[in-house]
mmCIF file of C-alpha atoms in Angstrom:
data_model
loop_
_atom_site.group_PDB
_atom_site.id
_atom_site.type_symbol
_atom_site.label_atom_id
_atom_site.label_comp_id
_atom_site.label_asym_id
_atom_site.label_seq_id
_atom_site.Cartn_x
_atom_site.Cartn_y
_atom_site.Cartn_z
ATOM 1 C CA MET A 760 -13.811 -29.706 6.233
ATOM 2 C CA ASN A 761 -12.814 -26.682 4.129
ATOM 3 C CA ALA A 762 -14.575 -24.281 6.489
ATOM 4 C CA ALA A 763 -12.638 -25.723 9.440
ATOM 5 C CA ILE A 764 -9.312 -25.179 7.676
ATOM 6 C CA ALA A 765 -10.301 -21.614 6.773
ATOM 7 C CA TYR A 766 -11.311 -20.943 10.386
ATOM 8 C CA VAL A 767 -8.001 -22.233 11.803
ATOM 9 C CA HIS A 768 -6.046 -20.249 9.192
ATOM 10 C CA GLU A 769 -7.980 -17.099 10.094
ATOM 11 C CA GLN A 770 -7.235 -17.596 13.796
ATOM 12 C CA LEU A 771 -3.514 -18.095 13.211
ATOM 13 C CA THR A 772 -3.010 -15.083 10.938
ATOM 14 C CA GLY A 773 -3.749 -11.943 12.935
ATOM 15 C CA LYS A 774 -5.923 -9.750 10.738
ATOM 16 C CA LYS A 775 -5.081 -6.082 11.070
ATOM 17 C CA GLU A 776 -7.542 -3.394 10.144
ATOM 18 C CA PHE A 777 -6.149 -1.145 7.426
ATOM 19 C CA PRO A 778 -7.920 1.824 5.830
ATOM 20 C CA LYS A 779 -9.484 1.290 2.409
ATOM 21 C CA PHE A 780 -7.242 2.446 -0.420
ATOM 22 C CA LYS A 781 -6.900 1.840 -4.125
ATOM 23 C CA ALA A 782 -4.483 2.388 -7.000
ATOM 24 C CA GLY A 783 -3.502 6.041 -7.301
ATOM 25 C CA ASP A 784 -3.692 6.777 -3.575
ATOM 26 C CA ASN A 785 -0.632 8.154 -1.810
ATOM 27 C CA VAL A 786 0.107 6.022 1.257
ATOM 28 C CA THR A 787 2.723 5.720 3.985
ATOM 29 C CA VAL A 788 3.532 2.131 4.937
ATOM 30 C CA ASN A 789 5.274 1.732 8.288
ATOM 31 C CA TYR A 790 7.268 -1.479 7.935
ATOM 32 C CA LYS A 791 9.110 -3.319 10.685
ATOM 33 C CA ILE A 792 12.754 -3.990 9.784
ATOM 34 C CA ILE A 793 14.777 -6.533 11.748
ATOM 35 C CA GLU A 794 18.554 -6.085 11.665
ATOM 36 C CA GLY A 795 20.300 -8.730 13.729
ATOM 37 C CA ASN A 796 18.656 -8.524 17.140
ATOM 38 C CA LYS A 797 17.404 -4.943 16.689
ATOM 39 C CA GLU A 798 13.989 -3.914 15.380
ATOM 40 C CA ARG A 799 13.006 -0.569 13.928
ATOM 41 C CA ILE A 800 10.117 0.848 11.947
ATOM 42 C CA GLN A 801 10.822 2.405 8.551
ATOM 43 C CA SER A 802 8.316 4.505 6.596
ATOM 44 C CA PHE A 803 7.842 4.042 2.852
ATOM 45 C CA ARG A 804 5.716 6.815 1.315
ATOM 46 C CA GLY A 805 4.580 6.655 -2.280
ATOM 47 C CA ASP A 806 1.740 6.030 -4.715
ATOM 48 C CA VAL A 807 -0.068 2.698 -4.874
ATOM 49 C CA ILE A 808 0.502 1.243 -8.346
ATOM 50 C CA LYS A 809 -1.497 -1.963 -7.999
ATOM 51 C CA LEU A 810 -3.471 -4.186 -5.673
ATOM 52 C CA GLN A 811 -3.514 -7.894 -6.421
ATOM 53 C CA GLY A 812 -4.597 -11.214 -4.967
ATOM 54 C CA GLU A 813 -7.190 -11.909 -2.332
ATOM 55 C CA GLY A 814 -7.232 -13.362 1.139
ATOM 56 C CA ALA A 815 -3.899 -14.280 2.715
ATOM 57 C CA THR A 816 -1.930 -13.765 -0.517
ATOM 58 C CA ALA A 817 -3.154 -10.223 -1.223
ATOM 59 C CA THR A 818 -0.374 -7.711 -1.942
ATOM 60 C CA PHE A 819 -0.006 -4.106 -3.010
ATOM 61 C CA THR A 820 2.850 -2.286 -4.738
ATOM 62 C CA VAL A 821 3.969 1.207 -3.729
ATOM 63 C CA ARG A 822 6.196 3.375 -5.945
ATOM 64 C CA LYS A 823 8.181 6.418 -4.906
ATOM 65 C CA ILE A 824 10.922 8.537 -6.447
ATOM 66 C CA SER A 825 14.099 8.552 -4.369
ATOM 67 C CA ASP A 826 16.983 10.751 -5.576
ATOM 68 C CA GLY A 827 15.572 10.778 -9.097
ATOM 69 C CA VAL A 828 15.297 6.980 -9.242
ATOM 70 C CA GLY A 829 11.972 5.159 -9.133
ATOM 71 C CA VAL A 830 11.724 2.631 -6.283
ATOM 72 C CA GLU A 831 8.897 0.104 -6.082
ATOM 73 C CA ARG A 832 8.192 -2.136 -3.137
ATOM 74 C CA LEU A 833 5.673 -4.955 -2.838
ATOM 75 C CA PHE A 834 3.948 -5.367 0.534
ATOM 76 C CA PRO A 835 1.811 -8.346 1.617
ATOM 77 C CA PHE A 836 -1.399 -7.163 3.316
ATOM 78 C CA PHE A 837 -1.218 -9.717 6.114
ATOM 79 C CA SER A 838 2.516 -9.598 6.800
ATOM 80 C CA PRO A 839 3.310 -9.363 10.516
ATOM 81 C CA ASN A 840 5.966 -6.784 9.546
ATOM 82 C CA VAL A 841 3.472 -4.246 8.155
ATOM 83 C CA GLU A 842 2.907 -2.087 11.219
ATOM 84 C CA SER A 843 0.411 0.416 9.780
ATOM 85 C CA ILE A 844 -0.819 2.001 6.557
ATOM 86 C CA ILE A 845 -1.747 5.681 6.440
ATOM 87 C CA VAL A 846 -3.620 7.120 3.438
ATOM 88 C CA ASN A 847 -2.218 10.606 2.741
ATOM 89 C CA LYS A 848 -4.049 11.523 -0.481
ATOM 90 C CA SER A 849 -6.764 9.886 -2.527
ATOM 91 C CA GLY A 850 -5.828 9.914 -6.206
ATOM 92 C CA ARG A 851 -8.104 10.392 -9.205
ATOM 93 C CA VAL A 852 -7.219 7.648 -11.701
ATOM 94 C CA ARG A 853 -9.153 5.741 -14.343
ATOM 95 C CA ARG A 854 -7.521 2.339 -14.131
ATOM 96 C CA ALA A 855 -6.618 -0.303 -11.592
ATOM 97 C CA LYS A 856 -2.979 -0.887 -12.550
ATOM 98 C CA LEU A 857 -0.757 2.166 -13.024
ATOM 99 C CA PHE A 858 2.252 0.642 -14.771
ATOM 100 C CA TYR A 859 2.420 3.643 -17.127
ATOM 101 C CA GLN A 860 3.830 5.594 -14.161
ATOM 102 C CA ARG A 861 7.134 3.755 -14.614
ATOM 103 C CA GLY A 862 7.823 5.595 -17.857
ATOM 104 C CA ARG A 863 6.914 9.007 -16.478
ATOM 105 C CA SER A 864 8.961 11.574 -14.619
ATOM 106 C CA GLY A 865 8.501 15.137 -13.427
ATOM 107 C CA LYS A 866 5.120 16.834 -13.695
ATOM 108 C CA SER A 867 3.585 14.147 -15.925
ATOM 109 C CA ALA A 868 4.150 11.592 -13.156
ATOM 110 C CA ARG A 869 1.850 13.434 -10.752
ATOM 111 C CA ILE A 870 -1.534 11.961 -9.872
ATOM 112 C CA GLN A 871 -4.387 14.419 -9.366
ATOM 113 C CA GLU A 872 -5.966 14.430 -5.949
ATOM 114 C CA LYS A 873 -9.615 13.445 -5.746
ATOM 115 C CA LYS A 874 -11.770 16.313 -4.563
ATOM 116 C CA ARG A 875 -13.863 15.397 -1.541
ATOM 117 C CA ALA A 876 -17.057 17.035 -0.356
ATOM 118 C CA ILE A 877 -16.492 19.146 2.754
ATOM 119 C CA GLU A 878 -18.789 18.101 5.567
ATOM 120 C CA THR A 879 -20.497 20.925 7.442
ATOM 121 C CA ALA A 880 -21.790 19.978 10.844
#
């Protein structure tokens, strides 16, 4: 019985394929905004502060600095309004939740980029 419910739920919610990312990564989330009868896509670029939940209720929080003010936005993974997620930089962090970023500004708020091995073909 439970497997049947899970199957129907999976069929109804269209699963989109997003790239793997984690806390500390810099991402651009293209989000569909509906104003009256008009639709447009707005980009929100910032650092991922946390990932939480699993399955249909999974969400992630992105933080950016806009005009000197910190702005955080929570996005559901399986929202029909999330158009795409682009990973810009992979960050080097030691923890899963980066709430300490809220108290930081300027250079101390930067997250180091993870060095990747260069592939030679």
